Short mmCIF file of C-alpha atoms and ligand atoms in Angstrom, two decimals:
data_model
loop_
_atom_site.label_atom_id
_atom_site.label_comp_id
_atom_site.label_asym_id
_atom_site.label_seq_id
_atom_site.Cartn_x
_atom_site.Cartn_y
_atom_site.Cartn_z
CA UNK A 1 52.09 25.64 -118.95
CA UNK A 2 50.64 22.99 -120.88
CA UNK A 3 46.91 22.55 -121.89
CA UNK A 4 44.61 19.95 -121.78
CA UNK A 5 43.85 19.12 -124.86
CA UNK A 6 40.36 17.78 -123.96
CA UNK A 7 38.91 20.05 -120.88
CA UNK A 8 40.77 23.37 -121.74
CA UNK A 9 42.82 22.80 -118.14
CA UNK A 10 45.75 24.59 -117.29
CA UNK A 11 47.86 21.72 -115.16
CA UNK A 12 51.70 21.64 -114.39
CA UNK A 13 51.38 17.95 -114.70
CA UNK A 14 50.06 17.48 -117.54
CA UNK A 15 51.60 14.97 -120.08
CA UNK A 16 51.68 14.09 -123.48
CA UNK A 17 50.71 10.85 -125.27
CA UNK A 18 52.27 10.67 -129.03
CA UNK A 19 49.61 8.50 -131.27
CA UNK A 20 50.42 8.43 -135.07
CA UNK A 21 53.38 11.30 -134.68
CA UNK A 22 51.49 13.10 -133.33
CA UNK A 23 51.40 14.93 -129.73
CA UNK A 24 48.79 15.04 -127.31
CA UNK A 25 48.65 16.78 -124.05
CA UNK A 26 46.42 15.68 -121.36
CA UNK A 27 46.09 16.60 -117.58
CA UNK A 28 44.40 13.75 -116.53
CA UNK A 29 44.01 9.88 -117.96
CA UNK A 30 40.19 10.17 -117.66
CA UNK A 31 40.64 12.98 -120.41
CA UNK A 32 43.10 11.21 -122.66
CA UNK A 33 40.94 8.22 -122.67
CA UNK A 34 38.02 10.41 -123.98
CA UNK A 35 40.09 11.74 -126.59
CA UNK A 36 42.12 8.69 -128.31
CA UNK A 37 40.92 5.82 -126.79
CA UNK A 38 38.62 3.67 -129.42
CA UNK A 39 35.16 2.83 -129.17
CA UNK A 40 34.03 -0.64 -128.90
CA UNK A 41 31.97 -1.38 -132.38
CA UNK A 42 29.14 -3.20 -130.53
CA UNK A 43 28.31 -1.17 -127.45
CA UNK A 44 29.97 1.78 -127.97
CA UNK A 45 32.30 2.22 -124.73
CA UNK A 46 35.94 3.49 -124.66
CA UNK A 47 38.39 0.70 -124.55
CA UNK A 48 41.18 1.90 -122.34
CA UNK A 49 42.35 -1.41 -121.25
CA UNK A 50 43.37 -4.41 -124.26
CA UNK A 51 40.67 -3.86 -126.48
CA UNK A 52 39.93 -7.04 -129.65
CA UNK A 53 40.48 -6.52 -133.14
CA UNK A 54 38.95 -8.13 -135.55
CA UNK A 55 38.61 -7.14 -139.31
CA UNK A 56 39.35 -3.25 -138.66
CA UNK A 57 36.77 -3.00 -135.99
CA UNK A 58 37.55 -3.01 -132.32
CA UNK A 59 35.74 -4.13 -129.12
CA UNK A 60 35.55 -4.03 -125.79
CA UNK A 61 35.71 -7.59 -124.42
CA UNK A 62 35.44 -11.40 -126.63
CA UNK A 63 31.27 -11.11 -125.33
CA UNK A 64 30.95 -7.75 -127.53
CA UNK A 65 33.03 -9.71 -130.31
CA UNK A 66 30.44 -12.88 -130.09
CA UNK A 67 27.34 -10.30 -130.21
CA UNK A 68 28.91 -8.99 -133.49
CA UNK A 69 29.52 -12.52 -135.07
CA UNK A 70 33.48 -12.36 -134.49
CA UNK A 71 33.67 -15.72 -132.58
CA UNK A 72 37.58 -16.58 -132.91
CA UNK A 73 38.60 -14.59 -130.52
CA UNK A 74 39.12 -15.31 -127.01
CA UNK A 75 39.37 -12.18 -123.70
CA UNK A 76 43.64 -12.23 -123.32
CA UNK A 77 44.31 -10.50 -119.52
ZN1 ZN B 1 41.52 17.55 -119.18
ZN1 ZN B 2 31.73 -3.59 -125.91
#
């Protein structure tokens, strides 16, 4: 059976998630996220939804962006 990668469970429906080449098994979202999702560079939470990039650093939402001085970009749903 496969393994979470980030809790240690042992799930029959777990999946993988390939980033870079490379393959990840998860058994739940919640633990993927907390693995390979980024970090917003101004407040520091895990962007699972369409984070902003701007000059190699990623945030959360255009408000995070503005607080860091990145004021080009715009919130796309
Ligand atoms: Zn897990
Ligand atoms: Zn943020």
């Amino acid at each position: 059976m496969a393994r979470c990668e980030t809790c240690g469970n042992d799930y029959d429906k777990a999946f993988q998630v390939t980033m870079a080449g490379q393959a990840h098994t998860f058994d739940s979202f919640e633990c993927a996220i907390h693995a390979l999702a980024p970090v917003c560079a101004a407040c520091g939470v895990r962007i699972a939804g369409h984070g902003l990039e701007k000059a190699g650093k990623i945030y959360c939402c255009a408000h995070c962006a503005e607080a860091k001085g990145v004021t080009e970009l715009r919130d796309r749903a």
